[in-house]
Short mmCIF file of C-alpha atoms in Angstrom, two decimals:
data_model
loop_
_atom_site.label_atom_id
_atom_site.label_comp_id
_atom_site.label_asym_id
_atom_site.label_seq_id
_atom_site.Cartn_x
_atom_site.Cartn_y
_atom_site.Cartn_z
CA ALA A 264 103.45 120.72 94.04
CA GLN A 265 100.78 118.70 95.74
CA SER A 266 99.78 118.45 99.45
CA VAL A 267 97.59 116.13 101.33
CA THR A 268 95.65 116.72 104.58
CA GLN A 269 94.25 113.94 106.59
CA LEU A 270 91.81 115.58 108.95
CA ASP A 271 91.87 113.04 111.74
CA SER A 272 95.08 111.69 113.35
CA GLN A 273 93.12 109.00 115.24
CA VAL A 274 89.76 107.36 114.75
CA PRO A 275 88.37 104.83 117.26
CA VAL A 276 85.39 102.88 116.13
CA PHE A 277 83.45 99.95 117.42
CA GLU A 278 83.62 96.56 115.65
CA GLU A 279 81.04 96.20 112.91
CA ALA A 280 80.31 99.90 112.84
CA PRO A 281 80.92 101.97 109.70
CA VAL A 282 83.90 104.23 109.33
CA GLU A 283 85.06 107.17 107.23
CA LEU A 284 88.63 108.42 107.06
CA ARG A 285 88.88 111.95 105.57
CA CYS A 286 91.41 113.16 103.01
CA ASN A 287 91.79 116.48 101.24
CA TYR A 288 94.36 117.45 98.66
CA SER A 289 95.66 120.45 97.07
CA SER A 290 97.19 120.66 93.64
CA SER A 291 97.49 122.97 90.68
CA VAL A 292 97.43 120.01 88.21
CA SER A 293 95.29 116.95 87.79
CA VAL A 294 96.18 114.16 90.21
CA TYR A 295 95.98 110.54 90.79
CA LEU A 296 94.78 109.53 94.30
CA PHE A 297 95.63 106.52 96.54
CA TRP A 298 94.93 105.03 99.89
CA TYR A 299 97.62 102.87 101.57
CA VAL A 300 97.43 100.86 104.83
CA GLN A 301 100.38 100.25 107.06
CA TYR A 302 100.28 97.57 109.78
CA PRO A 303 102.76 97.83 112.64
CA ASN A 304 106.42 97.34 111.60
CA GLN A 305 105.44 96.72 108.05
CA GLY A 306 105.61 98.56 104.73
CA LEU A 307 102.63 100.11 102.99
CA GLN A 308 100.01 98.15 101.06
CA LEU A 309 97.81 99.69 98.39
CA LEU A 310 94.14 99.60 99.31
CA LEU A 311 92.71 101.48 96.31
CA LYS A 312 93.52 104.06 93.63
CA TYR A 313 91.82 106.61 91.52
CA LEU A 314 93.32 107.27 88.10
CA SER A 315 90.36 108.27 86.04
CA GLY A 316 86.71 107.30 85.22
CA SER A 317 84.19 106.45 87.90
CA THR A 318 84.61 108.60 90.96
CA LEU A 319 83.65 105.69 93.29
CA VAL A 320 86.58 103.34 93.67
CA LYS A 321 86.42 99.99 95.32
CA GLY A 322 89.48 98.40 96.83
CA ILE A 323 90.63 95.42 98.89
CA ASN A 324 89.20 94.28 102.26
CA GLY A 325 85.80 95.96 101.59
CA PHE A 326 87.10 99.49 101.37
CA GLU A 327 85.91 102.14 98.92
CA ALA A 328 86.64 105.79 98.29
CA GLU A 329 84.89 108.60 96.36
CA PHE A 330 86.84 111.19 94.42
CA ASN A 331 85.10 114.64 94.67
CA LYS A 332 87.08 117.18 92.51
CA SER A 333 85.01 120.17 93.54
CA GLN A 334 85.78 119.53 97.19
CA THR A 335 89.27 118.20 96.45
CA SER A 336 88.51 115.20 98.64
CA PHE A 337 89.11 111.49 98.47
CA HIS A 338 87.48 110.03 101.66
CA LEU A 339 87.91 106.29 102.56
CA ARG A 340 84.89 104.30 103.86
CA LYS A 341 84.08 100.88 105.02
CA PRO A 342 80.43 99.90 105.95
CA SER A 343 81.44 97.49 108.73
CA VAL A 344 84.90 97.32 110.28
CA HIS A 345 86.73 94.32 111.79
CA ILE A 346 89.46 94.05 114.52
CA SER A 347 91.93 93.21 111.67
CA ASP A 348 91.37 96.65 110.12
CA THR A 349 93.27 98.26 113.09
CA ALA A 350 96.15 99.94 111.30
CA GLU A 351 97.43 103.31 110.09
CA TYR A 352 95.95 104.59 106.78
CA PHE A 353 97.73 106.98 104.45
CA CYS A 354 96.22 109.11 101.68
CA ALA A 355 98.62 109.90 98.78
CA VAL A 356 98.66 111.94 95.67
CA SER A 357 100.78 112.13 92.54
CA ALA A 358 100.65 114.40 89.56
CA ALA A 359 98.71 112.97 86.50
CA TYR A 360 101.20 114.18 83.81
CA SER A 361 104.43 112.98 82.36
CA GLY A 362 107.41 114.92 83.54
CA ALA A 363 109.57 116.01 86.53
CA GLY A 364 108.06 115.11 89.79
CA SER A 365 105.28 113.13 88.42
CA TYR A 366 106.53 109.86 89.86
CA GLN A 367 106.61 111.21 93.43
CA LEU A 368 103.99 110.19 95.92
CA THR A 369 102.96 112.90 98.34
CA PHE A 370 101.52 111.48 101.58
CA GLY A 371 99.33 112.74 104.37
CA LYS A 372 100.33 112.36 108.00
CA GLY A 373 98.21 109.26 108.38
CA THR A 374 95.13 108.38 110.29
CA LYS A 375 95.33 105.62 113.04
CA LEU A 376 92.24 103.45 112.94
CA SER A 377 91.52 101.58 116.22
CA VAL A 378 88.74 99.03 116.11
CA ILE A 379 87.23 98.42 119.50
CA PRO A 380 85.78 94.90 120.26
CA ASP B 95 107.63 85.76 98.33
CA THR B 96 108.65 88.01 95.44
CA GLY B 97 107.78 91.29 97.01
CA VAL B 98 110.26 94.21 97.52
CA SER B 99 112.90 93.24 100.14
CA GLN B 100 115.03 95.46 102.25
CA ASP B 101 118.04 94.67 104.32
CA PRO B 102 118.63 95.11 107.24
CA ARG B 103 115.17 95.53 108.84
CA HIS B 104 116.68 97.26 111.81
CA LYS B 105 119.91 99.25 112.34
CA ILE B 106 121.24 100.90 115.37
CA THR B 107 124.35 103.06 115.04
CA LYS B 108 126.25 105.71 116.84
CA ARG B 109 126.17 109.31 115.71
CA GLY B 110 128.87 109.95 113.10
CA GLN B 111 128.92 106.51 111.83
CA ASN B 112 128.11 105.54 108.16
CA VAL B 113 125.33 103.19 107.32
CA THR B 114 124.13 101.47 104.09
CA PHE B 115 120.81 100.08 103.32
CA ARG B 116 119.90 97.69 100.50
CA CYS B 117 116.67 97.36 98.48
CA ASP B 118 115.76 94.55 96.10
CA PRO B 119 112.76 95.53 93.96
CA ILE B 120 110.33 93.17 92.44
CA SER B 121 111.84 91.39 89.47
CA GLU B 122 111.46 93.36 86.12
CA HIS B 123 110.39 96.56 87.93
CA ASN B 124 112.42 99.22 86.28
CA ARG B 125 111.48 102.11 88.61
CA LEU B 126 112.69 102.21 92.15
CA TYR B 127 112.00 104.82 94.89
CA TRP B 128 113.28 105.67 98.32
CA TYR B 129 111.19 107.41 100.95
CA ARG B 130 111.77 108.39 104.54
CA GLN B 131 109.20 108.11 107.35
CA THR B 132 109.69 109.75 110.70
CA LEU B 133 107.48 109.05 113.72
CA GLY B 134 103.99 110.50 113.37
CA GLN B 135 104.50 111.45 109.77
CA GLY B 136 103.64 110.05 106.29
CA PRO B 137 106.48 108.89 104.08
CA GLU B 138 108.45 111.63 102.31
CA PHE B 139 110.02 111.20 98.93
CA LEU B 140 113.81 111.05 98.76
CA THR B 141 114.88 109.79 95.33
CA TYR B 142 113.82 107.88 92.20
CA PHE B 143 115.48 105.74 89.75
CA GLN B 144 114.50 104.53 86.28
CA ASN B 145 116.69 101.59 85.54
CA GLU B 146 120.17 102.69 86.65
CA ALA B 147 119.52 106.41 86.14
CA GLN B 148 118.82 108.59 89.24
CA LEU B 149 116.15 110.88 87.71
CA GLU B 150 114.94 112.85 90.75
CA LYS B 151 116.26 113.82 94.07
CA SER B 152 114.41 115.63 96.88
CA ARG B 153 115.88 118.54 98.77
CA LEU B 154 115.64 116.25 101.86
CA LEU B 155 118.54 114.23 100.33
CA SER B 156 121.40 116.19 101.81
CA ASP B 157 124.99 115.72 100.60
CA ARG B 158 125.39 113.15 103.44
CA PHE B 159 123.00 110.84 101.58
CA SER B 160 123.88 108.97 98.43
CA ALA B 161 121.82 106.36 96.45
CA GLU B 162 122.85 104.09 93.75
CA ARG B 163 121.37 101.49 91.49
CA PRO B 164 124.40 100.39 89.51
CA LYS B 165 122.92 97.61 87.28
CA GLY B 166 119.35 98.60 87.31
CA SER B 167 118.39 95.99 89.86
CA PHE B 168 119.04 96.40 93.56
CA SER B 169 119.71 99.78 95.09
CA THR B 170 121.74 101.06 98.04
CA LEU B 171 121.12 104.13 100.15
CA GLU B 172 124.22 105.28 102.13
CA ILE B 173 124.13 107.87 104.92
CA GLN B 174 127.52 109.31 105.98
CA ARG B 175 128.18 110.86 109.31
CA THR B 176 124.82 109.90 110.72
CA GLU B 177 122.98 112.47 112.94
CA GLN B 178 120.18 111.73 115.43
CA GLY B 179 117.78 113.57 113.07
CA ASP B 180 118.35 110.67 110.64
CA SER B 181 116.45 108.22 112.86
CA ALA B 182 113.60 107.08 110.83
CA MET B 183 112.05 104.26 108.76
CA TYR B 184 113.52 104.15 105.31
CA LEU B 185 111.14 102.68 102.78
CA CYS B 186 111.86 101.38 99.27
CA ALA B 187 109.34 100.94 96.54
CA SER B 188 109.38 99.75 93.00
CA SER B 189 106.91 99.86 90.04
CA PRO B 190 106.74 98.04 86.65
CA PRO B 191 107.21 99.89 83.26
CA THR B 192 103.52 99.61 82.49
CA SER B 193 102.08 101.08 85.68
CA GLY B 194 104.34 104.00 86.30
CA ARG B 195 102.48 106.46 88.47
CA SER B 196 99.56 104.11 89.06
CA GLU B 197 101.09 102.03 91.81
CA GLN B 198 104.23 101.68 93.88
CA PHE B 199 104.85 98.44 95.67
CA PHE B 200 106.55 98.98 99.11
CA GLY B 201 109.00 96.93 101.01
CA PRO B 202 108.91 96.37 104.79
CA GLY B 203 111.46 99.22 105.45
CA THR B 204 114.66 99.58 107.36
CA ARG B 205 114.36 101.23 110.74
CA LEU B 206 117.39 103.35 111.67
CA THR B 207 118.08 104.42 115.18
CA VAL B 208 120.97 106.81 115.67
CA LEU B 209 122.20 107.05 119.24
#
C-alpha cells in the first residue's frame, strides 16, 4: 500500500513570489507520482506526472516538480505565482506495476494555496 | 466539451433515502473510477471498472453502495439507506487503454448532502 503526506495544509504567498508545496510518499514498491489542482466546486485537473526518466518534471501553468527517490519526495514549485493559482493542490501516487491495486490513486490531504495581491 | 460528465452536480437527500449518481466517461476510455472526497481530505478510491467488469473495490464501499457499468460506457453509483456520514463529493474519473496508470481524467463531481 502507498501513502502520501502533504506537509502544509495551507500556504499563503504574495503574488509574483515563488512557492513550494511539499509532498512525501511511502511505498514498498516503485511508484508513479502526480500533482492535481482543484478549483472551487470543480473536479481535479492534472498538473504534471512522473512516470520514469528525468527527475525534473515540467507541467502546465508554469509548475514543475522534482522526484527525489532517496528522500521519497515530490515537491511542487513555481517561480512566480499569479492570483489565478489560488486553488487546492493534491499530490497522488500509484503503484508502478501491473496487478491488483495498481490503478488506484492514493491522494494526500491537499494544500490550499492562497495568492495574496 | 468532451470531458467526463457527472449528473447531478448536487444532491440533497434525507437520511434513509436511496440516491443514484451517473458518470459519463470520455468517449473510448475503457477504464472508469469512482472516488469519494470528504471535507478537508483528498479523494479516496472506491471502485474501478475496466469496460463492464468491476475489477477492484475499496473497503470503503460498504454493502449499501453499489456501482455498475452495464455496457462499458456510463456508470452509476447507488447508495442505499443514506447516512449523514455519506455526505461528500463523489468524483468519477476515466482513462484510455493506452495511458492506464499514467493519467486519470476527473469529472466535476456530485456533491451529496444527507440531512
